[in-house]
Tab-separated table of C-alpha atoms and ligand atoms in Angstrom:
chain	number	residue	atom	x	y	z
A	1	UNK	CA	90.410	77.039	24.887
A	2	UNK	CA	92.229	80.185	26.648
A	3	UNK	CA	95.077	81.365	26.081
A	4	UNK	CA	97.481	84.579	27.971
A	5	UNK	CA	99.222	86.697	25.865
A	6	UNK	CA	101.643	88.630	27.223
A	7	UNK	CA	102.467	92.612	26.775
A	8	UNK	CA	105.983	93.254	27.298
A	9	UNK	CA	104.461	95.681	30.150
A	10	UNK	CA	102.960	92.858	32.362
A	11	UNK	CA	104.726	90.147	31.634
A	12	UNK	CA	105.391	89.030	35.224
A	13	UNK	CA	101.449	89.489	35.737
A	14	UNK	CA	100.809	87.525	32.682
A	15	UNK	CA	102.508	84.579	33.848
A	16	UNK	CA	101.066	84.518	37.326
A	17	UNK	CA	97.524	84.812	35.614
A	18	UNK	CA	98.804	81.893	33.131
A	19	UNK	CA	99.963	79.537	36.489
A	20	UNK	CA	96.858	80.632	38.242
A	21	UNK	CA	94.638	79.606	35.589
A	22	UNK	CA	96.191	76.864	34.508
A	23	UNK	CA	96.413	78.172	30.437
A	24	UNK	CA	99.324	78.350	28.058
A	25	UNK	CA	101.428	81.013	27.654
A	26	UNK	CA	101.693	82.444	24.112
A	27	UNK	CA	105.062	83.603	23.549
A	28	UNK	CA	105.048	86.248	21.170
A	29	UNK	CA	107.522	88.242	19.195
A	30	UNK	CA	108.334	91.689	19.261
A	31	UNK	CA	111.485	93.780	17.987
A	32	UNK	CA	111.844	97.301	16.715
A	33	UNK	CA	112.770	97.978	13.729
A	34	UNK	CA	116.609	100.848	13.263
A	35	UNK	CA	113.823	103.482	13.101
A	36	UNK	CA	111.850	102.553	16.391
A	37	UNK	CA	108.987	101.340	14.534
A	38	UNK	CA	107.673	98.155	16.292
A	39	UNK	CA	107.451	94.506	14.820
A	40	UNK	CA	104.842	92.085	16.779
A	41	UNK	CA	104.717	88.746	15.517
A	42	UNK	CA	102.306	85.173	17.098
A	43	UNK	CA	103.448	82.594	15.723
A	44	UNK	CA	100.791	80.202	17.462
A	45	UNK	CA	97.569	79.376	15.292
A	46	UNK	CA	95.094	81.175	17.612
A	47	UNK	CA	91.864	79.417	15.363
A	48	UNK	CA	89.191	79.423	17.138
A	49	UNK	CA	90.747	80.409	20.859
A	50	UNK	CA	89.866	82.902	23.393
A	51	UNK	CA	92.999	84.859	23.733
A	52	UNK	CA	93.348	87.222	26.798
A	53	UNK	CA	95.703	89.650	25.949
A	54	UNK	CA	97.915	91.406	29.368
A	55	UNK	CA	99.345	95.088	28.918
A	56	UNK	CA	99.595	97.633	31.326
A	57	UNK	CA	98.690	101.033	29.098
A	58	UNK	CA	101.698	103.049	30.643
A	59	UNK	CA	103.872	104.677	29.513
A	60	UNK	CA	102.588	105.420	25.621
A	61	UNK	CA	105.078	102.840	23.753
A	62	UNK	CA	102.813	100.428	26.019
A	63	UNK	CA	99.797	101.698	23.769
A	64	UNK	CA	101.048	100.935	20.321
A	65	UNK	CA	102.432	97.456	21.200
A	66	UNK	CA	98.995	96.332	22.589
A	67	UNK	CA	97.125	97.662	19.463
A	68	UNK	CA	99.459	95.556	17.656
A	69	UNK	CA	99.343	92.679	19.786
A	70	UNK	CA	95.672	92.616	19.264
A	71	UNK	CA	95.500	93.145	15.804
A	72	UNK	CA	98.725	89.800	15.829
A	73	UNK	CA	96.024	87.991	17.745
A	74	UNK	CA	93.419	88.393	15.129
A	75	UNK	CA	95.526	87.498	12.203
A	76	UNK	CA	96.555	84.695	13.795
A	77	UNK	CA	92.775	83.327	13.860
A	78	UNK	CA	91.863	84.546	17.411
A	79	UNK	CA	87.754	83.598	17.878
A	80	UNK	CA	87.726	86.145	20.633
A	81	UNK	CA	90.220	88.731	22.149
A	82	UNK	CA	89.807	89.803	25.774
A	83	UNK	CA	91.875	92.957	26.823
A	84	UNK	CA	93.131	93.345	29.926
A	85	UNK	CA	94.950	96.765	30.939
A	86	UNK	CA	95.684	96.208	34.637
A	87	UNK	CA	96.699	99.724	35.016
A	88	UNK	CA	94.439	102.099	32.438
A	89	UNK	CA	96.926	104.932	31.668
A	90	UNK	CA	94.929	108.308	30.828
A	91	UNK	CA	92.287	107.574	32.692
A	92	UNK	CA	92.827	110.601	35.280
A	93	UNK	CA	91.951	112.887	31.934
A	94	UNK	CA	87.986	111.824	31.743
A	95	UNK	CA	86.303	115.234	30.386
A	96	UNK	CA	87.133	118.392	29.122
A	97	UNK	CA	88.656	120.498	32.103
A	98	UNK	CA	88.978	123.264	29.733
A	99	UNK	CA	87.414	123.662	26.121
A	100	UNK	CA	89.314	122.051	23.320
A	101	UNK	CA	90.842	119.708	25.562
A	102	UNK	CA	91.261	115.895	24.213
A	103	UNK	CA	89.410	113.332	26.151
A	104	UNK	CA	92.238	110.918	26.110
A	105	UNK	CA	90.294	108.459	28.696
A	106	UNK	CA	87.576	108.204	26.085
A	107	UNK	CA	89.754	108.045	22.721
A	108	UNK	CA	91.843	105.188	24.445
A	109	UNK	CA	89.138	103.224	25.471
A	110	UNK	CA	87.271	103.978	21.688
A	111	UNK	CA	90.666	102.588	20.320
A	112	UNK	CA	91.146	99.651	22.505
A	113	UNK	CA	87.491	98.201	21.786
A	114	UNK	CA	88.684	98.608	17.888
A	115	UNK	CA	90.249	95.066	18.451
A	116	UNK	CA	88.747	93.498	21.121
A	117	UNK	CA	85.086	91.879	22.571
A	118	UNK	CA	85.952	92.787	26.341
A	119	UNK	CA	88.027	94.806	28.252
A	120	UNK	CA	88.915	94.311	32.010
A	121	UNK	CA	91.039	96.597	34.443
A	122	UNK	CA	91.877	96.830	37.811
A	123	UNK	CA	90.808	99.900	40.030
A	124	UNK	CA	89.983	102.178	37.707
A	125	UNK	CA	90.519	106.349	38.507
A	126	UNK	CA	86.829	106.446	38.031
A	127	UNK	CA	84.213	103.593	36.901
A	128	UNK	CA	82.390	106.076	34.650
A	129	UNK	CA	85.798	105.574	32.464
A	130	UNK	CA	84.024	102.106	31.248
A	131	UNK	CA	81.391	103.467	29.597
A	132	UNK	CA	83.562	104.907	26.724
A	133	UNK	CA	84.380	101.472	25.900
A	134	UNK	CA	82.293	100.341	23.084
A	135	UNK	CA	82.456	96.610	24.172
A	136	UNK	CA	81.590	94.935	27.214
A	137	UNK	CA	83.905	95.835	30.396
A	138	UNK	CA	84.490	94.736	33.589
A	139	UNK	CA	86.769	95.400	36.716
A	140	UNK	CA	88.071	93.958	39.756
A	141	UNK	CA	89.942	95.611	42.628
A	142	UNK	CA	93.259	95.435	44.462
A	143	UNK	CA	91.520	96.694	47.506
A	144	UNK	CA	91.557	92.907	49.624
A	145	UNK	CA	94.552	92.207	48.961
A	146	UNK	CA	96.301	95.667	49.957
A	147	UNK	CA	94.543	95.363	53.104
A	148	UNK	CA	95.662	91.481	53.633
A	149	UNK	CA	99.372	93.029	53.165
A	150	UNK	CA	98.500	95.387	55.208
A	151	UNK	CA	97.245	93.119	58.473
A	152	UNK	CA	100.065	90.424	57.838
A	153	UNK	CA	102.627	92.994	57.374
A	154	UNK	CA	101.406	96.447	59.669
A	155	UNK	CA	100.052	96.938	62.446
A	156	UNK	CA	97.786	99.213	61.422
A	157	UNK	CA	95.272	101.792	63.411
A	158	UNK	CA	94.057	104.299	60.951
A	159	UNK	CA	93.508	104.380	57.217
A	160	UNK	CA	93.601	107.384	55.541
A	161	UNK	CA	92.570	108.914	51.937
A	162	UNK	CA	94.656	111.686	51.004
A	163	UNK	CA	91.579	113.192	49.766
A	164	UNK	CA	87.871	112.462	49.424
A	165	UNK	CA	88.270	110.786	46.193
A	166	UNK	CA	90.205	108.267	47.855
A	167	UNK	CA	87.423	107.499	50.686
A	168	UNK	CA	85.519	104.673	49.570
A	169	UNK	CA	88.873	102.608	49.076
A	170	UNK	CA	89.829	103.667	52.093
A	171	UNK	CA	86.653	102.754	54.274
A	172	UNK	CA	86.605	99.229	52.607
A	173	UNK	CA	90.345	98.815	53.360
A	174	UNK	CA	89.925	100.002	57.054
A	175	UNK	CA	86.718	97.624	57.382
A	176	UNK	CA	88.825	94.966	56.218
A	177	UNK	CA	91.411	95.327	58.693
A	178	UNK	CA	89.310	95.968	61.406
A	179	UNK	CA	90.117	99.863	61.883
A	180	UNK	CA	88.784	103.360	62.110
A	181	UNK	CA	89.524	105.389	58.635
A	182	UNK	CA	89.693	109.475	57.445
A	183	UNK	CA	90.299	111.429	54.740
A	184	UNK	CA	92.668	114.221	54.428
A	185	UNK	CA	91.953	117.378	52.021
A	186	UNK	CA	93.919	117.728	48.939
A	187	UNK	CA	94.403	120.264	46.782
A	188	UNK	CA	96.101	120.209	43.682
A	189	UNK	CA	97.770	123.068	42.497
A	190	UNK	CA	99.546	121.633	39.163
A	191	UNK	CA	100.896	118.166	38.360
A	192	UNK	CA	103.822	118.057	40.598
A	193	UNK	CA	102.108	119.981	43.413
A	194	UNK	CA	99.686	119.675	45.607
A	195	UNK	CA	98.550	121.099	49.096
A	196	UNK	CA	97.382	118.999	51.515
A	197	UNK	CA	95.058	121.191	54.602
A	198	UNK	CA	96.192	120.266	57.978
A	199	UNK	CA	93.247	118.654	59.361
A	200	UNK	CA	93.325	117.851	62.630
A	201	UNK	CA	93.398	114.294	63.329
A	202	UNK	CA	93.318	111.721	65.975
A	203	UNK	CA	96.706	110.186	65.020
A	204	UNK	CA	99.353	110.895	67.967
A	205	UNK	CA	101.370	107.782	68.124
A	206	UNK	CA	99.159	105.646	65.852
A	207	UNK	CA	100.434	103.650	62.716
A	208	UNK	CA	98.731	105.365	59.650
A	209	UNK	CA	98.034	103.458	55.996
A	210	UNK	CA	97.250	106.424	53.503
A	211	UNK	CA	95.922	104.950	50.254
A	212	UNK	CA	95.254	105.775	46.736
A	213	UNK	CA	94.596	104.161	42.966
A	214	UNK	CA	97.400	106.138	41.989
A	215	UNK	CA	100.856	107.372	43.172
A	216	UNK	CA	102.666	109.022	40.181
A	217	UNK	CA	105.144	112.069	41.396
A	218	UNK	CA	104.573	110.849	44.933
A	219	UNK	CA	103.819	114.397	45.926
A	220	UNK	CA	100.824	113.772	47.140
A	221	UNK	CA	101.620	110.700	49.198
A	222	UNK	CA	104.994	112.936	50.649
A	223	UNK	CA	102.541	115.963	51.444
A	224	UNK	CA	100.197	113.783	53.769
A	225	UNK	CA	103.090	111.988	55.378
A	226	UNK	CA	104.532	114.796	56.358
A	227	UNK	CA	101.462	116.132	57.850
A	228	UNK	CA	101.033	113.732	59.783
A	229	UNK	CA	103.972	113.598	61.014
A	230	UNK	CA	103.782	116.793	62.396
A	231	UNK	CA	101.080	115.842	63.764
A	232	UNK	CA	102.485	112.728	65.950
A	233	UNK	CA	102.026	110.098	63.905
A	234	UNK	CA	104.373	106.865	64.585
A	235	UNK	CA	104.538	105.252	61.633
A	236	UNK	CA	103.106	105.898	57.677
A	237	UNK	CA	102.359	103.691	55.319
A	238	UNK	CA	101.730	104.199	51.948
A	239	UNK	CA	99.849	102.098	49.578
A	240	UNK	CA	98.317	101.830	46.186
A	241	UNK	CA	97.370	99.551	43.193
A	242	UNK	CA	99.098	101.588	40.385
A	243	UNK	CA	102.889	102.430	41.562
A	244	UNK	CA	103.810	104.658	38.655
A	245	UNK	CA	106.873	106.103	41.200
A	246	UNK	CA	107.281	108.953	38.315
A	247	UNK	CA	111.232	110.682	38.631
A	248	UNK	CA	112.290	110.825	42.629
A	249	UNK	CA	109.160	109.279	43.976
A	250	UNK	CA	110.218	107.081	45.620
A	251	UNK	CA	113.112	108.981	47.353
A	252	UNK	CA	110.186	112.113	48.234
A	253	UNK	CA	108.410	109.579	50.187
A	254	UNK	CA	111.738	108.197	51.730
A	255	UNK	CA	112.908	111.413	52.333
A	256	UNK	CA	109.130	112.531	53.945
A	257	UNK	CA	109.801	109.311	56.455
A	258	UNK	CA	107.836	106.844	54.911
A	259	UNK	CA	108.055	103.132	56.874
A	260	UNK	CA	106.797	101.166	53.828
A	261	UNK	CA	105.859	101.659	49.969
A	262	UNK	CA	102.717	98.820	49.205
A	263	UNK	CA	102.087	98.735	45.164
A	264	UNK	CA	100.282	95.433	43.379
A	265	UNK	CA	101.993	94.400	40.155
A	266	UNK	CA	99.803	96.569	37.642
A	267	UNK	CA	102.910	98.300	37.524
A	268	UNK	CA	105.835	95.935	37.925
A	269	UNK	CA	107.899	97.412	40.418
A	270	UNK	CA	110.310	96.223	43.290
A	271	UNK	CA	107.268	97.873	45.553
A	272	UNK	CA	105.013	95.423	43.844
A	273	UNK	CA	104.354	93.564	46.829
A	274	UNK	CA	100.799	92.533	45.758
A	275	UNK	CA	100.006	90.374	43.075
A	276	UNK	CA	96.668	91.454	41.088
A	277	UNK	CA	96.545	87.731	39.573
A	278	UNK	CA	93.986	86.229	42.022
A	279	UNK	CA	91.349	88.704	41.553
A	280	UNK	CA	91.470	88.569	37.769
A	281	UNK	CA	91.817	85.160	37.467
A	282	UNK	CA	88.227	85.002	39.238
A	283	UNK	CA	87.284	87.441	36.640
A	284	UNK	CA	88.199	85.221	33.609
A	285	UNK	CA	86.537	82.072	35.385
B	1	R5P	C1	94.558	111.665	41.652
B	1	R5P	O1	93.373	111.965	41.693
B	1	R5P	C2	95.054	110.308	42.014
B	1	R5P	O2	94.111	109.591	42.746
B	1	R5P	C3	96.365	110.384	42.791
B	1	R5P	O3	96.116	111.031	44.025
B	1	R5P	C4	97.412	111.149	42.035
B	1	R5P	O4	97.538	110.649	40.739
B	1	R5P	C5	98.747	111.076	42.745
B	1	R5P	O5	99.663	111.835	42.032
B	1	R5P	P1	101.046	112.277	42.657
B	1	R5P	O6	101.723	111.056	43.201
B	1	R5P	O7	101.794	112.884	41.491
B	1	R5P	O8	100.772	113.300	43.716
């Protein structure tokens, strides 16, 4: 028998999972303590169930509850724990860029398999991130149903990457929509700013999607719109799985002359306008 345990993080995501599925809901209880500690609490006998535990790692306070969440899960009898961290927070810091730097993408993932026998997430930053779990992974993607959004929703001629990490997401979301698709050349300078190259491209009075895993300060996103802009675009779209929409975001990509903001519910949002749920439910089955 399986059952969803929600993280206070994904708790709308938990429950569409739960109604997709068709498997209970395990209510759980969590309170902090004068001092900020936290206080997690499952009440449910878990003996002998697969529980599939729902937290977005993001931002850190996220991190502590699901270690404690798991280790609730296996005091409470739990046969197996799955973990599932829709949106994998630290995993943009995968090596050393300098010496003595921590490798927080590995340390996180060395700490999550502590408690748990797998460990799913949703587009990644980079799939090599997986192999610093010490238990058995798997992911899915947000990728078909951005691009569904995206044909119901857009009328959409060009997708773009704002850089070439960006490309293969991209290409698969311009294939599925039945469109040509670029990339644009980022640099990044520090992490609030970036430089995006004007590259010329064939976008005079075209509607552009630019999309990303990851939209945090939304300087990157603002950057490219702007660019394009200039360079005769109609209308810009932005979209991505992981909406963090850090500080004024959201008003940057306004303010750049954004037409719409697309983000899936790995981040719960009012821009989460695309639920995650059916591709990880077809994980779990
Ligand atoms: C970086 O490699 C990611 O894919 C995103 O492009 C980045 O995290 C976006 O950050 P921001 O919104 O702060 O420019």
């Amino acid at each position: 028998m399986t059952v969803i345990i929600p993280g206070s993080a994904s708790k709308n995501l938990a429950t569409q999972l739960a109604k997709t599925l068709k498997k209970p809901l395990i209510p759980i209880e969590i309170k902090r303590f004068p001092d900020t500690e936290l206080y997690i609490r499952i009440t449910e006998d878990l003996t002998g169930k697969h529980a599939v535990i729902i937290q977005t790692t993001h931002p850190d306070p996220h991190i502590m509850e699901l270690f404690f969440i798991q280790a609730a899960a296996k005091e409470a009898g739990a046969k197996t724990i799955t973990t599932i961290t829709p949106y994998y927070g630290y995993g943009r810091q995968d090596h050393s860029f300098k010496t003595g730097e921590a490798i927080s993408a590995k340390t996180l993932a060395e700490l999550i398999s502590v408690h748990s026998n797998t460990f799913i997430t949703v587009d990644p930053h980079k799939k090599a991130i997986l192999n610093f779990f010490t238990i058995p992974t798997q992911h899915c993607t947000a990728i078909p149903e951005i691009a569904t959004y995206l044909c119901t929703n857009r009328d959409i001629d060009l997708v773009l990457a704002p850089d070439k990490g960006a490309l293969i997401s991209a290409q698969e979301t311009a294939e599925l929509i039945g469109c040509d698709h670029d990339f644009m050349e980022k640099t990044r300078i520090n992490g609030t700013t970036v430089e995006i190259k004007p590259k010329n491209l064939d976008v005079n009075n075209k509607n552009i999607a630019i999309i990303d895993d990851i939209i945090s300060t939304g300087g990157t996103m603002a950057k490219s719109i702007k660019e394009l802009k200039k360079q005769g675009a109609k209308q810009v779209t932005v979209a991505c799985t992981h909406g963090l929409f850090v500080g004024d975001a959201i008003k940057k990509l306004q303010n750049a002359g954004c037409t719409d903001i697309i983000a899936t519910d790995t981040i719960q949002s009012s821009y989460s306008k695309v639920s995650v749920a059916p591709s990880l439910a077809k994980l779990l089955k």
